[in-house]
PDB file of C-alpha atoms in Angstrom:
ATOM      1  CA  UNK P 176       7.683  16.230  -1.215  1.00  0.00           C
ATOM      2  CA  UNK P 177       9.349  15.285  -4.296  1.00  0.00           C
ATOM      3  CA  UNK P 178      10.331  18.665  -4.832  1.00  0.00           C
ATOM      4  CA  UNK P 179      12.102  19.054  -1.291  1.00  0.00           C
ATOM      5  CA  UNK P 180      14.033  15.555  -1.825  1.00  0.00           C
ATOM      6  CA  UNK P 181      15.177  16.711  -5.474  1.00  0.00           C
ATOM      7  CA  UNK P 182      16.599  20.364  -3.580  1.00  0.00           C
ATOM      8  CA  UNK P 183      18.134  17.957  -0.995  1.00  0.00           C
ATOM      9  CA  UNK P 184      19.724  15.942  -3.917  1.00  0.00           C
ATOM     10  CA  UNK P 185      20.964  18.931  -5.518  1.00  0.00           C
ATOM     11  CA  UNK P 186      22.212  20.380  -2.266  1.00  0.00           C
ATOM     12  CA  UNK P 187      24.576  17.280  -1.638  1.00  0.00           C
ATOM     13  CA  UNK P 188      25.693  16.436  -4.926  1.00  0.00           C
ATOM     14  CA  UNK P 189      29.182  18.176  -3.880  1.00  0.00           C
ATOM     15  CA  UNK P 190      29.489  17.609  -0.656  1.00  0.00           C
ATOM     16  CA  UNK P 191      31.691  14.797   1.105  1.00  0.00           C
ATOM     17  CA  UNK P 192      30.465  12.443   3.420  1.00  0.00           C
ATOM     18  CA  UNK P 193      31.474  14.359   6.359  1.00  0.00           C
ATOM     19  CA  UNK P 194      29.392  17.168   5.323  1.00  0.00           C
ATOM     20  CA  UNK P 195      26.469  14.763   4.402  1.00  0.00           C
ATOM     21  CA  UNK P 196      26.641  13.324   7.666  1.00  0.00           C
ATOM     22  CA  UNK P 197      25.762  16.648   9.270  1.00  0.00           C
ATOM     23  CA  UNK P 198      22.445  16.649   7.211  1.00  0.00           C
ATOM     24  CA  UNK P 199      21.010  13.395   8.784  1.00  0.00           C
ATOM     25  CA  UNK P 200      19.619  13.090  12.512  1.00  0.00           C
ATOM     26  CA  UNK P 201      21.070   9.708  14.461  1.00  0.00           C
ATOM     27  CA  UNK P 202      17.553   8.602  14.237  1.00  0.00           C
ATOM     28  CA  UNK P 203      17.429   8.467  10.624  1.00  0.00           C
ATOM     29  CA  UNK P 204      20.690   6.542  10.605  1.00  0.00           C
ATOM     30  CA  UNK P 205      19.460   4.522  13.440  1.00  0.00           C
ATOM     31  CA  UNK P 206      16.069   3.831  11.283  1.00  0.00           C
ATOM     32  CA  UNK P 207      18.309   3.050   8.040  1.00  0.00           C
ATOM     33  CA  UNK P 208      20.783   0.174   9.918  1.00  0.00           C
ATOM     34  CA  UNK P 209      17.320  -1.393  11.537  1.00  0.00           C
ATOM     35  CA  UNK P 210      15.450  -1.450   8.410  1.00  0.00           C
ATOM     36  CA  UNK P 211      18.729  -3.235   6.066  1.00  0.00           C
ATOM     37  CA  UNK P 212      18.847  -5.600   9.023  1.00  0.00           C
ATOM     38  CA  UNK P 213      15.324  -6.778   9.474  1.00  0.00           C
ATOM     39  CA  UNK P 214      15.089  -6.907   5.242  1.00  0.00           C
ATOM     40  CA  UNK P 215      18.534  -9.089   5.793  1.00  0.00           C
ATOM     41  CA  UNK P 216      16.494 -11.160   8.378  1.00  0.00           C
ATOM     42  CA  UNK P 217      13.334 -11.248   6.581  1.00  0.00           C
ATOM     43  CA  UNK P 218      15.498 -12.692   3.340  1.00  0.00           C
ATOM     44  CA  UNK P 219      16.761 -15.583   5.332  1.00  0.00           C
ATOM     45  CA  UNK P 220      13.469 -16.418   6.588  1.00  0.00           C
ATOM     46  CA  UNK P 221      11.301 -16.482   3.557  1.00  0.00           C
ATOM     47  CA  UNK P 222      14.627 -18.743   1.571  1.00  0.00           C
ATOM     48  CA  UNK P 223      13.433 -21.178   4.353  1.00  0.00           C
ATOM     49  CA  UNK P 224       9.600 -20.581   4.586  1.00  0.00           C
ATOM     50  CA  UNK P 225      10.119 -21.365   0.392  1.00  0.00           C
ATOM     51  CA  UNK P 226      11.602 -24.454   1.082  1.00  0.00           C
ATOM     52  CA  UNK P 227       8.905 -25.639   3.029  1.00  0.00           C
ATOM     53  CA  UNK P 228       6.000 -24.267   1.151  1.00  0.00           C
ATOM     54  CA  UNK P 229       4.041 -27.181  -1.144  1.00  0.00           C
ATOM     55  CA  UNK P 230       1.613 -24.478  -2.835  1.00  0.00           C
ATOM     56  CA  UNK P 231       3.065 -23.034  -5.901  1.00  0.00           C
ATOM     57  CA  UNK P 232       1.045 -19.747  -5.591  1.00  0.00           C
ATOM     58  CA  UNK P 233       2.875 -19.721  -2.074  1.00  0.00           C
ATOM     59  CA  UNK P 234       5.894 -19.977  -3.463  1.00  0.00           C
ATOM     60  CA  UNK P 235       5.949 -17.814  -6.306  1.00  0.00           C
ATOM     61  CA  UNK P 236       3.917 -15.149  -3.753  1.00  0.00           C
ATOM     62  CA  UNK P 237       6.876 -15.389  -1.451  1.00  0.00           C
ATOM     63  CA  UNK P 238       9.703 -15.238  -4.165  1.00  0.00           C
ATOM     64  CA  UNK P 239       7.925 -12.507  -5.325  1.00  0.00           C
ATOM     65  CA  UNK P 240       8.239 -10.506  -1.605  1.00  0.00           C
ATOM     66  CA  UNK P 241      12.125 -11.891  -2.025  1.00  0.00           C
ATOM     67  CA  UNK P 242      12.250  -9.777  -4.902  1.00  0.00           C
ATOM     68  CA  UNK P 243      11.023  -6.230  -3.332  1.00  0.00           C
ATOM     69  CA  UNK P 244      12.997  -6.919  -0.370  1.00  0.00           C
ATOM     70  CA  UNK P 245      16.549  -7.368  -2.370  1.00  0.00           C
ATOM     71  CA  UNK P 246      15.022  -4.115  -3.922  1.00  0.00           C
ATOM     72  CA  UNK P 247      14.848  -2.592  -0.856  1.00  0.00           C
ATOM     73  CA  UNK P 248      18.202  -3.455   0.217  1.00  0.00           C
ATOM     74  CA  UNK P 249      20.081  -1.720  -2.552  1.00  0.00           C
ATOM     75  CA  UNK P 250      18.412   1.496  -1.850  1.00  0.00           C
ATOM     76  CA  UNK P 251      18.995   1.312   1.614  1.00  0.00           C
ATOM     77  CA  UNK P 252      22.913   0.149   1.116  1.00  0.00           C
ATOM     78  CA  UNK P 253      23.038   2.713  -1.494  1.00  0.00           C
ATOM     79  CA  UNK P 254      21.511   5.487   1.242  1.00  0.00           C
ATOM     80  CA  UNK P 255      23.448   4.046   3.928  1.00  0.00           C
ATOM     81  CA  UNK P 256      26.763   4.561   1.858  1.00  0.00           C
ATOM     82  CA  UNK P 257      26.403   7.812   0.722  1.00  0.00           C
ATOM     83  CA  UNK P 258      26.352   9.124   4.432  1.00  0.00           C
ATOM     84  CA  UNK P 259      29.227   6.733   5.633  1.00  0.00           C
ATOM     85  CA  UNK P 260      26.691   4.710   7.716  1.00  0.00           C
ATOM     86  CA  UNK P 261      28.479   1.410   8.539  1.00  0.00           C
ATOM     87  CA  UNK P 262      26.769  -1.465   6.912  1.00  0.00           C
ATOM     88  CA  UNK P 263      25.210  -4.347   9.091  1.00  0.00           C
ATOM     89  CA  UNK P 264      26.747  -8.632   8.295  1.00  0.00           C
ATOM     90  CA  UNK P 265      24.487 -10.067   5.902  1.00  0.00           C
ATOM     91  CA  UNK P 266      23.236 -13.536   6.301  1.00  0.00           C
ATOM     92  CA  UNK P 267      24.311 -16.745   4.313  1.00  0.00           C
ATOM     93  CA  UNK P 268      23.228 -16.565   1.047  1.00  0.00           C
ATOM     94  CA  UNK P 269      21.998 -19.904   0.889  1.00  0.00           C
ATOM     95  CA  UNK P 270      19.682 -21.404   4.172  1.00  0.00           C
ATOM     96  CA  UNK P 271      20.158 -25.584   4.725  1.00  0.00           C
ATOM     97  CA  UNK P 272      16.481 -26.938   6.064  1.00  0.00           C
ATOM     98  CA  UNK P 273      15.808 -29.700   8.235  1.00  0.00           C
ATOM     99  CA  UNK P 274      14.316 -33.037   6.938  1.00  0.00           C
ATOM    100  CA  UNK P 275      11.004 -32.357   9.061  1.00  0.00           C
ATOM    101  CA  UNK P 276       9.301 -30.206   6.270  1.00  0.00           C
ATOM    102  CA  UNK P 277       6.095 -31.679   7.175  1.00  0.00           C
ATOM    103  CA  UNK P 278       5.799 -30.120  10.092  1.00  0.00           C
ATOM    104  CA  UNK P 279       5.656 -26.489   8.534  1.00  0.00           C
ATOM    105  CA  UNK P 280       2.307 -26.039   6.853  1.00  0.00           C
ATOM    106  CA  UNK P 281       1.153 -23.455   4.229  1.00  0.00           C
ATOM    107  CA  UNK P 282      -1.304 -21.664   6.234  1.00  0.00           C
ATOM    108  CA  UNK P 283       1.785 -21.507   9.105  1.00  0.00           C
ATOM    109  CA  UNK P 284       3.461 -19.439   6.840  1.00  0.00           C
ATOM    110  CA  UNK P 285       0.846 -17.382   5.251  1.00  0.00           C
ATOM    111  CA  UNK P 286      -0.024 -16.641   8.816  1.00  0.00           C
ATOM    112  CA  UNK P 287       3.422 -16.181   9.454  1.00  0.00           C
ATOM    113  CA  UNK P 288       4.270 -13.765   6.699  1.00  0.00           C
ATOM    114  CA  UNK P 289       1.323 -12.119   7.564  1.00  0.00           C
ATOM    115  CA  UNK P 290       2.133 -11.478  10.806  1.00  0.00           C
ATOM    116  CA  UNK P 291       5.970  -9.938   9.860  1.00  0.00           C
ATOM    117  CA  UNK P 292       4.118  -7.749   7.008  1.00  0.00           C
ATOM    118  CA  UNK P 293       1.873  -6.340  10.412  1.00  0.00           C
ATOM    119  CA  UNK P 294       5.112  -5.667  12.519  1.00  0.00           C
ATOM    120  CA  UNK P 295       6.898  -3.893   9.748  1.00  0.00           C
ATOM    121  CA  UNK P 296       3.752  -0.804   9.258  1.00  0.00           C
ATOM    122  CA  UNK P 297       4.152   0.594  12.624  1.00  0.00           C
ATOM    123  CA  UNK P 298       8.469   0.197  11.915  1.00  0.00           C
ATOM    124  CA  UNK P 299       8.302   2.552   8.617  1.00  0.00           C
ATOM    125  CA  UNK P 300       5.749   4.652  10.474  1.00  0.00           C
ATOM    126  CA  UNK P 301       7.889   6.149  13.445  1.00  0.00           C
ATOM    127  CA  UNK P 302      10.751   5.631  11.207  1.00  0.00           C
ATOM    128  CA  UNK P 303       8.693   7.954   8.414  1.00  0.00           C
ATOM    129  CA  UNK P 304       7.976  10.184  11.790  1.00  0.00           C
ATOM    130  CA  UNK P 305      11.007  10.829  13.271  1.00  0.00           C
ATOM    131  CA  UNK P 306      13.014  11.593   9.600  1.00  0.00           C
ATOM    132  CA  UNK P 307      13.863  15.194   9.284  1.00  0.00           C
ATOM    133  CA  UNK P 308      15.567  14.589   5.918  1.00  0.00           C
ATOM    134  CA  UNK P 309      12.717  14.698   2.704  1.00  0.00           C
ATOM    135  CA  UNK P 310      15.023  12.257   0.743  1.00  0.00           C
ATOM    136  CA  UNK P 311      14.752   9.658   3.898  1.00  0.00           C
ATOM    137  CA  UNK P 312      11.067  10.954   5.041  1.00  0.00           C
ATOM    138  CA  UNK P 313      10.259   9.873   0.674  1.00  0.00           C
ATOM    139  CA  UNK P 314      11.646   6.433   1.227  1.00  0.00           C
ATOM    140  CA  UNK P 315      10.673   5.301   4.559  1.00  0.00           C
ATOM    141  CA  UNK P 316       6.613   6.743   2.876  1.00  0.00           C
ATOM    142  CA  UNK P 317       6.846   4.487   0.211  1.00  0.00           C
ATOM    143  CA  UNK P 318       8.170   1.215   2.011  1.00  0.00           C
ATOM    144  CA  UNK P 319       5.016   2.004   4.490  1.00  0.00           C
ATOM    145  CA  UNK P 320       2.669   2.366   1.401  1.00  0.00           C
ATOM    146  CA  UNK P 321       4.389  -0.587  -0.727  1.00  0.00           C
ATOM    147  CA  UNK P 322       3.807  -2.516   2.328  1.00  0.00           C
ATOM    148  CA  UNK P 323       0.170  -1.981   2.907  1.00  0.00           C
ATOM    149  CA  UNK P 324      -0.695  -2.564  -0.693  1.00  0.00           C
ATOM    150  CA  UNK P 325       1.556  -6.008  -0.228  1.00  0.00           C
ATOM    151  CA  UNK P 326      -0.241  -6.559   3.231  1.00  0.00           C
ATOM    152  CA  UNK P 327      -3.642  -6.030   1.020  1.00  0.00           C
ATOM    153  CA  UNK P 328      -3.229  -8.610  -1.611  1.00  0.00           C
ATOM    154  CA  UNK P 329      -1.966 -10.805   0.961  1.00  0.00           C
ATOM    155  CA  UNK P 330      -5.238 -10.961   2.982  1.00  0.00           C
ATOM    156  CA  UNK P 331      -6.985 -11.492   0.031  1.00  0.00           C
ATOM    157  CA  UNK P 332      -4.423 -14.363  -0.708  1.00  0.00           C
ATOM    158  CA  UNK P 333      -5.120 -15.671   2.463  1.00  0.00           C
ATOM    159  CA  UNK P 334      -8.897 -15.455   1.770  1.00  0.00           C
ATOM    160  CA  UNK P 335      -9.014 -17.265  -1.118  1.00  0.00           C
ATOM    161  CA  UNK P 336      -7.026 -20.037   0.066  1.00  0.00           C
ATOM    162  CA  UNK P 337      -8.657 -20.373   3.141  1.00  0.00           C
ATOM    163  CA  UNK P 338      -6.052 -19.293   5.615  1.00  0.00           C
ATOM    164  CA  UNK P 339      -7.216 -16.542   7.623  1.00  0.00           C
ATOM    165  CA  UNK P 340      -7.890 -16.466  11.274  1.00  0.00           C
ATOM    166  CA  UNK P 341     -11.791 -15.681  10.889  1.00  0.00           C
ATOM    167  CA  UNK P 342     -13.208 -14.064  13.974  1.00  0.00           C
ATOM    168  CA  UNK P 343     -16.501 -15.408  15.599  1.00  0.00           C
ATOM    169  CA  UNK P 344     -19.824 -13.590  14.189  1.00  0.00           C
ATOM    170  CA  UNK P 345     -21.291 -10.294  16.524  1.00  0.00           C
ATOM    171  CA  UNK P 346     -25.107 -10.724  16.402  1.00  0.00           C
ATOM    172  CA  UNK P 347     -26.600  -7.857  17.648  1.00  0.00           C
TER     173      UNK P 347
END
């Protein structure tokens, strides 16, 4: 595959945007826009689940995710530019919090983390599917397999601190 994307690299290095364009399905570019603005969304949401968070593993786990996503977001601005896709409104850089912090519990947002790392695999899955472009098929594969190995280690986060939803025992 990496083969294919470095042809495809090749292949547009003189080309203009206009010609780019014609080399990327509206499903790609649709899959592109929603993926910079759920990482744009996700961003807000974890600067507030940090503010809230009293465990420091929590914390630096979650400023950690932070860091891949603003990763993320420059490759996909970067992709997004080179083929004259408009870019989506980012939100505030800084979040204010309410004064009921107590209220939001660490296991609420390791479960709720968790649950946003779950609805993102089956996102870079049809968006991996329905790419005709190697370059874009390349990066919507690894955000699905950076994801599960961030979705791994955060179960076993979850374990070790005791906040997993453990299902009842099957006796046979």
């Amino acid at each position: 595959m990496k083969i294919f994307r470095k042809i495809h690299k090749i292949s547009e290095l003189g080309m203009s945007t206009k010609e780019k364009q014609r080399n990327v399905n509206v499903s790609e570019v649709f899959h592109l826009w929603n993926h910079l603005v759920q990482r744009y969304n996700v961003i807000y949401i974890t600067d507030t689940l940090v503010t809230f968070a009293r465990d420091e593993d929590l914390k630096i786990i979650l400023n950690t995710g932070k860091k891949t996503l603003v990763g993320h977001i420059g490759t996909l601005e970067k992709e997004m530019i080179a083929y004259g896709i408009p870019l989506p409104i980012r939100p505030p850089k800084h979040t204010q919090t309410t004064s009921h912090a107590e209220q939001i519990s660490d296991r609420y947002i390791f479960r709720r983390v968790l649950r946003g790392i779950q609805s993102f695999l089956p996102t870079h899955t049809m968006a991996f599917v329905h790419s005709t472009s190697p370059a874009i098929r390349e990066l919507f594969m690894s955000f699905l397999i950076e994801e599960m190995k961030l979705y791994d280690k955060f179960v076993e986060y979850g374990k070790i601190k005791g906040y997993e939803i453990v299902p009842p025992m099957y006796r046979v």
